[in-house]
Short mmCIF file of C-alpha atoms in Angstrom, two decimals:
data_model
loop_
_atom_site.label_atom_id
_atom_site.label_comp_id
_atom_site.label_asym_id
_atom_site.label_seq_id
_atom_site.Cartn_x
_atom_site.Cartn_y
_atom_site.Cartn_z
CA UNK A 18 -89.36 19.76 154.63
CA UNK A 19 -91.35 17.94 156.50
CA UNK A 20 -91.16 16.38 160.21
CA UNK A 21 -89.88 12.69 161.19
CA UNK A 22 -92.54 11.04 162.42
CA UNK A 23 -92.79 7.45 163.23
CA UNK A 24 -95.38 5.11 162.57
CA UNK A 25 -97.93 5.24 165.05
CA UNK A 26 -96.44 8.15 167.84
CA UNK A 27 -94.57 5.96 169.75
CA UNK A 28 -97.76 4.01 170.88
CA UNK A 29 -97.39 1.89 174.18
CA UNK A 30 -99.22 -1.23 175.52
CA UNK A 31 -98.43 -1.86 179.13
CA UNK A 32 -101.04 -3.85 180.73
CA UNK A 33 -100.92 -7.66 180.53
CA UNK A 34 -97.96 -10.46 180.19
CA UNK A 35 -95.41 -8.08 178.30
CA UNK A 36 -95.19 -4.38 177.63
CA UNK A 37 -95.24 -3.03 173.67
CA UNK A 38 -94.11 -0.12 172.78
CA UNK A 39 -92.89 1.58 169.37
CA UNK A 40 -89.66 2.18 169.22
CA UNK A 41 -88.60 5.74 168.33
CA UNK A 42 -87.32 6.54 164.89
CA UNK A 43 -84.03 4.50 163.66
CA UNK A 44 -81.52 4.56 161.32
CA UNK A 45 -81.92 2.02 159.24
CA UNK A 46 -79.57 1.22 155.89
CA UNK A 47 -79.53 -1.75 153.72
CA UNK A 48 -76.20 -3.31 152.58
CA UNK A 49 -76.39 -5.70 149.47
CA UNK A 50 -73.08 -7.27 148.44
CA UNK A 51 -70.84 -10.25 148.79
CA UNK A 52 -70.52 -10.35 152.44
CA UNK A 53 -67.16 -12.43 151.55
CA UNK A 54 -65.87 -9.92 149.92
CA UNK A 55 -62.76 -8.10 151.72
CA UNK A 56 -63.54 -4.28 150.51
CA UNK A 57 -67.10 -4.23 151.56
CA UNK A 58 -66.09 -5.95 154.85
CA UNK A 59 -63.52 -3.28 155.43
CA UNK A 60 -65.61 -0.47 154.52
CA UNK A 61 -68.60 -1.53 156.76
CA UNK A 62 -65.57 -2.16 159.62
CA UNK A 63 -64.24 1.38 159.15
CA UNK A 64 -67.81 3.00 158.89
CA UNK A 65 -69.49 1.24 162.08
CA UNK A 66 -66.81 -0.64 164.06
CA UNK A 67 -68.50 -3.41 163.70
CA UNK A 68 -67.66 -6.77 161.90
CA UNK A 69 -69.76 -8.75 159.58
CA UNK A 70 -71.84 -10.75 161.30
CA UNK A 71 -72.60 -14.37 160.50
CA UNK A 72 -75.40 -16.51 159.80
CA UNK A 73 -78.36 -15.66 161.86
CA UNK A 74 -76.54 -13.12 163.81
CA UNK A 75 -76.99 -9.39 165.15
CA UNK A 76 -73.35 -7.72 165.66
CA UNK A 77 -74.11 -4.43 168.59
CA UNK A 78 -72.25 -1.75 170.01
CA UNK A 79 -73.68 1.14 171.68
CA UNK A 80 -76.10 2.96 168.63
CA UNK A 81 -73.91 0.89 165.94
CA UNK A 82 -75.70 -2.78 165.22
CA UNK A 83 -75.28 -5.01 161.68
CA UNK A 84 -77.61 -7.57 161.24
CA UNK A 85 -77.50 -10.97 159.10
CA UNK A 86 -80.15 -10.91 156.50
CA UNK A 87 -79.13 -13.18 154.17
CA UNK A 88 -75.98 -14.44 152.14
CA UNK A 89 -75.44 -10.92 150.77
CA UNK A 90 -77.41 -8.43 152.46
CA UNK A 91 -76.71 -6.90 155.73
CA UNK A 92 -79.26 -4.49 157.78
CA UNK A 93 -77.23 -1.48 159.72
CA UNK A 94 -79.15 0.58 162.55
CA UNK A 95 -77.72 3.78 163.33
CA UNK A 96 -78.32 6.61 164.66
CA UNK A 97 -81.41 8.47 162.52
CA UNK A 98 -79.29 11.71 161.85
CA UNK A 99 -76.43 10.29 160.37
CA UNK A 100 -77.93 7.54 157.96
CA UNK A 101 -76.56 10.21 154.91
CA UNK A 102 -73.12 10.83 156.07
CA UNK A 103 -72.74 7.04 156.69
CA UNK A 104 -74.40 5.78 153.35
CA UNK A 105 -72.12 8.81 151.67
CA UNK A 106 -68.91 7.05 153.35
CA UNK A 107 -70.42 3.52 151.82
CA UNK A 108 -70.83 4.27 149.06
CA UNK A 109 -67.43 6.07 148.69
CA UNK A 110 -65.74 2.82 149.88
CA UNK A 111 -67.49 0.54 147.51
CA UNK A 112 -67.24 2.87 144.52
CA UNK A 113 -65.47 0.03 142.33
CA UNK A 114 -67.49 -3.01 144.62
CA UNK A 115 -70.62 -4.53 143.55
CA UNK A 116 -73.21 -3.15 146.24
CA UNK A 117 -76.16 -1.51 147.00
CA UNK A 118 -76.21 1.13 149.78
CA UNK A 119 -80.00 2.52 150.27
CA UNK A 120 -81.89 3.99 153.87
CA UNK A 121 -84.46 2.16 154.52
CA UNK A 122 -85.24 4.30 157.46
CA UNK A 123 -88.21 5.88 157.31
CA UNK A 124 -89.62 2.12 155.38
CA UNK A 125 -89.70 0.12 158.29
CA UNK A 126 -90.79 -0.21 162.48
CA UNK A 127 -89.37 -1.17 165.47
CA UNK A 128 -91.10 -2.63 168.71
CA UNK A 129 -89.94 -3.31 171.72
CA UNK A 130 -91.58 -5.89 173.30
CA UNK A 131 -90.42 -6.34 176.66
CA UNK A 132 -91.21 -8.39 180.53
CA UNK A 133 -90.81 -11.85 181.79
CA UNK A 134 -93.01 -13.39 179.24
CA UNK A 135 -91.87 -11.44 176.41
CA UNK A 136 -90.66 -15.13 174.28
CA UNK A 137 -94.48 -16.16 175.12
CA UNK A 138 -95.53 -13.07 172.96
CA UNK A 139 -93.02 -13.81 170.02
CA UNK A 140 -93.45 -17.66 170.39
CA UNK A 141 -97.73 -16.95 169.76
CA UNK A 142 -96.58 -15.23 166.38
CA UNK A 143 -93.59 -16.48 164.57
CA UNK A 144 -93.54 -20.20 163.33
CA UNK A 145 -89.61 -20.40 164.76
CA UNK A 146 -87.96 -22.22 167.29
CA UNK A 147 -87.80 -18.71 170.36
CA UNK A 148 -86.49 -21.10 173.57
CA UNK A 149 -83.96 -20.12 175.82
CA UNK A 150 -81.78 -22.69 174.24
CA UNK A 151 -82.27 -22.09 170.53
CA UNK A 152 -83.03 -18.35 170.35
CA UNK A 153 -80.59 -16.61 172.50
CA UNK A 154 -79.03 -12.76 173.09
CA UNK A 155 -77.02 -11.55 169.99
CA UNK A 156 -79.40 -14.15 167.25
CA UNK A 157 -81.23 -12.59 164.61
CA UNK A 158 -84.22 -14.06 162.65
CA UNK A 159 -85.85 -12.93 159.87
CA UNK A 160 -89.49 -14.51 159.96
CA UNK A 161 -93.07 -13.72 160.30
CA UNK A 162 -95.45 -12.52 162.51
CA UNK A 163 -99.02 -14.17 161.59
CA UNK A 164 -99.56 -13.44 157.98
CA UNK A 165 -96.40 -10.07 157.94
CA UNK A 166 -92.73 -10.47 156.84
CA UNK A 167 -91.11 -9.60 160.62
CA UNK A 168 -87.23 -9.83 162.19
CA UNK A 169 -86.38 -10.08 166.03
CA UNK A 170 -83.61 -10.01 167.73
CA UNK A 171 -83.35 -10.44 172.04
CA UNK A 172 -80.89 -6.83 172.74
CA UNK A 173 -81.11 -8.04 176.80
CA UNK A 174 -82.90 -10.64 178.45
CA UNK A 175 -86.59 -10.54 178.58
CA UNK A 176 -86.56 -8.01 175.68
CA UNK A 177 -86.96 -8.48 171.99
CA UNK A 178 -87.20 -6.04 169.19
CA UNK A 179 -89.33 -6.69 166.36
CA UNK A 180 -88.78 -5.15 162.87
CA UNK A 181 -91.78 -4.82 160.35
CA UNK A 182 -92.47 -2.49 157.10
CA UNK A 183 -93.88 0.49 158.21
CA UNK A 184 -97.13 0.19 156.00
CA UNK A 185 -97.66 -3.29 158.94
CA UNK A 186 -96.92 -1.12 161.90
CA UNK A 187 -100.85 -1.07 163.06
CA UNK A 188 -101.53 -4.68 162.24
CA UNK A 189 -98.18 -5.75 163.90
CA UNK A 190 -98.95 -3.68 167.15
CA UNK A 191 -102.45 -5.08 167.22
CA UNK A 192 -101.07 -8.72 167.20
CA UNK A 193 -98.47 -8.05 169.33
CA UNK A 194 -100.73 -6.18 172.37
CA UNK A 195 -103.36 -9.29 171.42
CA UNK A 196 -100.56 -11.73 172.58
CA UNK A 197 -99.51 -9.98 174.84
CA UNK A 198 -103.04 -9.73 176.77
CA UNK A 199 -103.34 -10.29 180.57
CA UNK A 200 -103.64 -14.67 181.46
CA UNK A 201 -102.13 -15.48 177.84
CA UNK A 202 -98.66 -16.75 179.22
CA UNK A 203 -98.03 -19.74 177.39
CA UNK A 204 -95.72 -20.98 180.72
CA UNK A 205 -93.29 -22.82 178.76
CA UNK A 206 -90.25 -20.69 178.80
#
């Protein structure tokens, strides 16, 4: 068997308006389903603690999170060594729901890109709305970064995570140390 690795070694970018760095490896599973649906809501409440979040939205505690993806798909970070034990306990749960359970894990990227002008580096990228009024701690938006499918989400102020298939992890560093370069505050935030 081989060794976890992530994308690009946990690569960091400190100089200039924001720091990027690659996250280290997640948990990652994908939840399709009727997100109305009471069984599936109580099985991903009994798995993770967490409730299903709504429209837009990023539900968090400690290495538990759920994220909104759309009308019947839900994104779950956990923690990397139990993403087969939970989707086991999933897919036990919804054994007579319609739903697809599936780890994504080792499919996707995380960045962290963090500092006072960390919505200036985000707000260069992604053709969304990222104020302090409209995009706000515990939001969620699936978008894109330049010409890549991307989701962010703000865990703490002056920090945002950025989510990206792991076959865009290069490309999406690149534009993200590019906008992040020293002078390129946008000011506006």
């Amino acid at each position: 068997m081989s060794d976890e690795v992530s994308a690009l070694g946990g690569v960091t970018r400190s100089e200039g308006i924001a720091k990027v760095t690659e996250m280290p490896l997640q948990g990652m599973v994908t939840v399709r389903g009727d997100l109305s649906d009471k069984v599936l809501k109580k099985a991903i409440l009994t798995v993770t603690k967490l409730e299903v979040p709504v429209l837009a939205e990023i539900n968090q505690v400690g290495e538990y999170a759920l994220c909104w993806m759309s009308p019947d798909e839900l994104l779950m970070f956990c923690p990397y060594a139990s993403v087969e034990i939970i989707i086991a306990k999933l897919n036990k749960s919804l054994l007579k729901t319609h739903s697809l359970v599936a780890d994504i894990s080792d499919a996707r990227t995380i960045f962290c890109v963090s500092g006072s002008m960390a919505r200036d580096v985000i707000a260069k990228l992604a053709p969304v709305d990222i104020s302090p009024k409209a995009f706000q701690n515990g939001m969620f938006r699936r978008s894109r970064l330049a010409q890549v499918s991307a989701a962010f989400w703000m865990p703490a102020d002056e920090v945002v995570h950025v989510i990206c298939f792991r076959s865009h992890a290069q490309y999406v560093f690149t534009l993200l140390k590019v906008a992040a370069q020293k002078g390129s505050g946008l000011n506006v935030f």
